[in-house]
Amino acid sequence: MLAGLKAHRFDASWSAWTVTRERTEVLNLVTYLQGGTSALVKAGDPKGIKKPLDLCGRTVAAQTGTAQAQGNMDDLQRQCAAAGRPAIKPMVVPQQTNVNQAVATGRADAMLAARHRCRQHRPRGSRPRTSLSRTGQAETGSG
């Protein structure tokens, strides 16, 4: 989307953008909600993932280019290391549907996504489990 806006292929985008200093240097962003990150696991929580550190040593999926893949995953890796736990095995894939399918089929133990997406678009058989807020993160539209 960013490349399309920069190339003037379209004039505006209404999407879940995370506000960063780099993006505000090239885009006019309008904040319409405060966001955060949640983890989704398969129904029944077969791996017993109840809190963020339970993701350590697990395969965790996220969509390429998102705050979850570019920030939250690194934050969680640091938390795992500080706690002496095994590293997360990131599965970063290009489409959200791929992320959803990874959890639904068991290729990933959990997925990270914007909190509002976890509530509205959770994969069949999955449920929100763990809240992973990052201070200062905001989901926005761009214009």
PDB file of C-alpha atoms in Angstrom:
ATOM      1  CA  MET A   1       0.000   0.000   0.000  1.00  0.00           C
ATOM      2  CA  LEU A   2       2.780   2.405   0.895  1.00  0.00           C
ATOM      3  CA  ALA A   3       4.434   1.897  -2.485  1.00  0.00           C
ATOM      4  CA  GLY A   4       1.099   2.498  -4.274  1.00  0.00           C
ATOM      5  CA  LEU A   5       0.528   5.764  -2.400  1.00  0.00           C
ATOM      6  CA  LYS A   6       4.069   6.952  -3.080  1.00  0.00           C
ATOM      7  CA  ALA A   7       3.690   6.090  -6.797  1.00  0.00           C
ATOM      8  CA  HIS A   8       0.336   7.966  -6.909  1.00  0.00           C
ATOM      9  CA  ARG A   9      -1.513   4.858  -8.125  1.00  0.00           C
ATOM     10  CA  PHE A  10      -4.260   5.933  -5.717  1.00  0.00           C
ATOM     11  CA  ASP A  11      -4.916   9.029  -3.619  1.00  0.00           C
ATOM     12  CA  ALA A  12      -5.935   7.578  -0.282  1.00  0.00           C
ATOM     13  CA  SER A  13      -5.996   4.407   1.750  1.00  0.00           C
ATOM     14  CA  TRP A  14      -8.322   3.429   4.569  1.00  0.00           C
ATOM     15  CA  SER A  15      -6.482   0.706   6.396  1.00  0.00           C
ATOM     16  CA  ALA A  16      -4.945  -0.352   9.678  1.00  0.00           C
ATOM     17  CA  TRP A  17      -1.657   1.528   9.469  1.00  0.00           C
ATOM     18  CA  THR A  18       0.610   1.796  12.481  1.00  0.00           C
ATOM     19  CA  VAL A  19       1.879   5.353  12.946  1.00  0.00           C
ATOM     20  CA  THR A  20       5.662   5.524  12.840  1.00  0.00           C
ATOM     21  CA  ARG A  21       7.992   8.496  12.479  1.00  0.00           C
ATOM     22  CA  GLU A  22       9.173   7.140   9.111  1.00  0.00           C
ATOM     23  CA  ARG A  23       5.639   6.882   7.749  1.00  0.00           C
ATOM     24  CA  THR A  24       4.652  10.373   8.905  1.00  0.00           C
ATOM     25  CA  GLU A  25       7.623  11.733   6.927  1.00  0.00           C
ATOM     26  CA  VAL A  26       6.082  10.508   3.653  1.00  0.00           C
ATOM     27  CA  LEU A  27       2.338  10.228   4.394  1.00  0.00           C
ATOM     28  CA  ASN A  28      -0.409  12.346   5.880  1.00  0.00           C
ATOM     29  CA  LEU A  29      -1.841   9.934   8.470  1.00  0.00           C
ATOM     30  CA  VAL A  30      -5.111  10.423  10.316  1.00  0.00           C
ATOM     31  CA  THR A  31      -5.541   8.429  13.539  1.00  0.00           C
ATOM     32  CA  TYR A  32      -8.995   6.922  13.948  1.00  0.00           C
ATOM     33  CA  LEU A  33      -8.397   4.396  16.733  1.00  0.00           C
ATOM     34  CA  GLN A  34      -5.830   3.280  19.266  1.00  0.00           C
ATOM     35  CA  GLY A  35      -4.742  -0.233  18.577  1.00  0.00           C
ATOM     36  CA  GLY A  36      -2.704  -2.958  20.097  1.00  0.00           C
ATOM     37  CA  THR A  37      -1.730  -6.517  19.424  1.00  0.00           C
ATOM     38  CA  SER A  38      -3.355  -9.752  20.494  1.00  0.00           C
ATOM     39  CA  ALA A  39      -2.366 -13.367  20.046  1.00  0.00           C
ATOM     40  CA  LEU A  40      -4.839 -15.887  18.679  1.00  0.00           C
ATOM     41  CA  VAL A  41      -4.589 -19.614  19.317  1.00  0.00           C
ATOM     42  CA  LYS A  42      -6.535 -22.616  18.097  1.00  0.00           C
ATOM     43  CA  ALA A  43      -9.843 -23.357  19.833  1.00  0.00           C
ATOM     44  CA  GLY A  44      -9.358 -25.276  23.027  1.00  0.00           C
ATOM     45  CA  ASP A  45      -5.871 -23.774  23.449  1.00  0.00           C
ATOM     46  CA  PRO A  46      -4.094 -27.122  22.881  1.00  0.00           C
ATOM     47  CA  LYS A  47      -0.658 -25.610  23.644  1.00  0.00           C
ATOM     48  CA  GLY A  48      -1.723 -23.898  26.894  1.00  0.00           C
ATOM     49  CA  ILE A  49      -0.840 -20.364  25.789  1.00  0.00           C
ATOM     50  CA  LYS A  50      -2.202 -18.046  28.475  1.00  0.00           C
ATOM     51  CA  LYS A  51       0.345 -15.197  28.668  1.00  0.00           C
ATOM     52  CA  PRO A  52       3.001 -13.640  26.415  1.00  0.00           C
ATOM     53  CA  LEU A  53       5.907 -15.738  27.769  1.00  0.00           C
ATOM     54  CA  ASP A  54       3.970 -18.885  26.858  1.00  0.00           C
ATOM     55  CA  LEU A  55       4.782 -18.000  23.232  1.00  0.00           C
ATOM     56  CA  CYS A  56       8.504 -18.639  23.877  1.00  0.00           C
ATOM     57  CA  GLY A  57       9.720 -21.690  21.957  1.00  0.00           C
ATOM     58  CA  ARG A  58       6.517 -21.743  19.883  1.00  0.00           C
ATOM     59  CA  THR A  59       5.892 -21.050  16.205  1.00  0.00           C
ATOM     60  CA  VAL A  60       4.155 -17.671  15.995  1.00  0.00           C
ATOM     61  CA  ALA A  61       2.744 -16.353  12.707  1.00  0.00           C
ATOM     62  CA  ALA A  62       2.369 -12.718  11.620  1.00  0.00           C
ATOM     63  CA  GLN A  63       1.763 -10.888   8.355  1.00  0.00           C
ATOM     64  CA  THR A  64       4.732  -9.342   6.542  1.00  0.00           C
ATOM     65  CA  GLY A  65       5.112  -5.594   7.033  1.00  0.00           C
ATOM     66  CA  THR A  66       2.873  -5.310  10.100  1.00  0.00           C
ATOM     67  CA  ALA A  67       3.732  -3.913  13.527  1.00  0.00           C
ATOM     68  CA  GLN A  68       3.358  -7.466  14.785  1.00  0.00           C
ATOM     69  CA  ALA A  69       6.049  -8.828  12.429  1.00  0.00           C
ATOM     70  CA  GLN A  70       8.323  -5.777  12.662  1.00  0.00           C
ATOM     71  CA  GLY A  71       8.001  -4.839  16.319  1.00  0.00           C
ATOM     72  CA  ASN A  72       5.970  -7.105  18.557  1.00  0.00           C
ATOM     73  CA  MET A  73       7.837 -10.243  17.499  1.00  0.00           C
ATOM     74  CA  ASP A  74      11.179  -8.598  18.403  1.00  0.00           C
ATOM     75  CA  ASP A  75       9.788  -7.371  21.730  1.00  0.00           C
ATOM     76  CA  LEU A  76       8.618 -10.886  22.561  1.00  0.00           C
ATOM     77  CA  GLN A  77      11.991 -12.343  21.548  1.00  0.00           C
ATOM     78  CA  ARG A  78      13.706  -9.974  24.018  1.00  0.00           C
ATOM     79  CA  GLN A  79      11.238 -10.952  26.770  1.00  0.00           C
ATOM     80  CA  CYS A  80      11.888 -14.656  26.120  1.00  0.00           C
ATOM     81  CA  ALA A  81      15.662 -14.131  26.232  1.00  0.00           C
ATOM     82  CA  ALA A  82      15.437 -12.075  29.446  1.00  0.00           C
ATOM     83  CA  ALA A  83      13.371 -14.839  31.051  1.00  0.00           C
ATOM     84  CA  GLY A  84      15.846 -17.529  29.934  1.00  0.00           C
ATOM     85  CA  ARG A  85      13.246 -19.148  27.709  1.00  0.00           C
ATOM     86  CA  PRO A  86      13.691 -20.507  24.166  1.00  0.00           C
ATOM     87  CA  ALA A  87      13.302 -18.097  21.257  1.00  0.00           C
ATOM     88  CA  ILE A  88      10.044 -17.759  19.356  1.00  0.00           C
ATOM     89  CA  LYS A  89      10.056 -19.388  15.930  1.00  0.00           C
ATOM     90  CA  PRO A  90       8.654 -16.603  13.726  1.00  0.00           C
ATOM     91  CA  MET A  91       6.534 -17.490  10.704  1.00  0.00           C
ATOM     92  CA  VAL A  92       6.174 -14.255   8.732  1.00  0.00           C
ATOM     93  CA  VAL A  93       3.994 -14.653   5.659  1.00  0.00           C
ATOM     94  CA  PRO A  94       2.711 -12.191   3.036  1.00  0.00           C
ATOM     95  CA  GLN A  95      -1.065 -12.419   3.519  1.00  0.00           C
ATOM     96  CA  GLN A  96      -3.280 -12.400   6.609  1.00  0.00           C
ATOM     97  CA  THR A  97      -5.185 -15.361   5.199  1.00  0.00           C
ATOM     98  CA  ASN A  98      -1.896 -17.338   5.274  1.00  0.00           C
ATOM     99  CA  VAL A  99      -1.445 -16.354   8.931  1.00  0.00           C
ATOM    100  CA  ASN A 100      -4.982 -17.496   9.763  1.00  0.00           C
ATOM    101  CA  GLN A 101      -4.517 -20.792   7.916  1.00  0.00           C
ATOM    102  CA  ALA A 102      -1.221 -21.473   9.713  1.00  0.00           C
ATOM    103  CA  VAL A 103      -3.015 -21.428  13.076  1.00  0.00           C
ATOM    104  CA  ALA A 104      -6.102 -23.282  11.825  1.00  0.00           C
ATOM    105  CA  THR A 105      -3.981 -26.102  10.356  1.00  0.00           C
ATOM    106  CA  GLY A 106      -1.539 -26.294  13.268  1.00  0.00           C
ATOM    107  CA  ARG A 107       1.546 -25.097  11.349  1.00  0.00           C
ATOM    108  CA  ALA A 108       1.701 -22.207  13.845  1.00  0.00           C
ATOM    109  CA  ASP A 109       0.879 -22.375  17.538  1.00  0.00           C
ATOM    110  CA  ALA A 110      -0.384 -18.778  17.629  1.00  0.00           C
ATOM    111  CA  MET A 111      -0.689 -15.680  15.501  1.00  0.00           C
ATOM    112  CA  LEU A 112      -0.115 -12.017  16.259  1.00  0.00           C
ATOM    113  CA  ALA A 113      -2.464  -9.454  14.752  1.00  0.00           C
ATOM    114  CA  ALA A 114      -4.027  -6.095  15.515  1.00  0.00           C
ATOM    115  CA  ARG A 115      -6.400  -6.464  18.446  1.00  0.00           C
ATOM    116  CA  HIS A 116      -9.440  -5.302  16.470  1.00  0.00           C
ATOM    117  CA  ARG A 117      -8.684  -7.831  13.729  1.00  0.00           C
ATOM    118  CA  CYS A 118      -8.447 -10.645  16.251  1.00  0.00           C
ATOM    119  CA  ARG A 119     -11.904  -9.768  17.519  1.00  0.00           C
ATOM    120  CA  GLN A 120     -13.504  -9.398  14.104  1.00  0.00           C
ATOM    121  CA  HIS A 121     -11.640 -11.800  11.825  1.00  0.00           C
ATOM    122  CA  ARG A 122     -10.367 -14.635  13.903  1.00  0.00           C
ATOM    123  CA  PRO A 123      -9.798 -17.898  12.056  1.00  0.00           C
ATOM    124  CA  ARG A 124     -12.445 -20.554  12.456  1.00  0.00           C
ATOM    125  CA  GLY A 125     -11.654 -22.568  15.550  1.00  0.00           C
ATOM    126  CA  SER A 126      -9.454 -19.845  17.086  1.00  0.00           C
ATOM    127  CA  ARG A 127      -9.971 -17.443  19.929  1.00  0.00           C
ATOM    128  CA  PRO A 128      -8.143 -14.395  21.316  1.00  0.00           C
ATOM    129  CA  ARG A 129      -5.895 -15.350  24.222  1.00  0.00           C
ATOM    130  CA  THR A 130      -3.157 -12.882  25.059  1.00  0.00           C
ATOM    131  CA  SER A 131      -3.119  -9.107  24.938  1.00  0.00           C
ATOM    132  CA  LEU A 132       0.228  -7.649  23.879  1.00  0.00           C
ATOM    133  CA  SER A 133      -0.191  -3.875  23.963  1.00  0.00           C
ATOM    134  CA  ARG A 134       2.626  -1.647  22.792  1.00  0.00           C
ATOM    135  CA  THR A 135       2.597   1.897  24.133  1.00  0.00           C
ATOM    136  CA  GLY A 136       2.228   4.507  21.410  1.00  0.00           C
ATOM    137  CA  GLN A 137       0.940   2.183  18.715  1.00  0.00           C
ATOM    138  CA  ALA A 138      -2.046   3.524  16.825  1.00  0.00           C
ATOM    139  CA  GLU A 139      -3.946   2.035  13.939  1.00  0.00           C
ATOM    140  CA  THR A 140      -4.679   4.706  11.351  1.00  0.00           C
ATOM    141  CA  GLY A 141      -5.963   5.531   7.924  1.00  0.00           C
ATOM    142  CA  SER A 142      -3.842   7.505   5.502  1.00  0.00           C
ATOM    143  CA  GLY A 143      -4.784  10.241   3.157  1.00  0.00           C
TER     144      GLY A 143
END
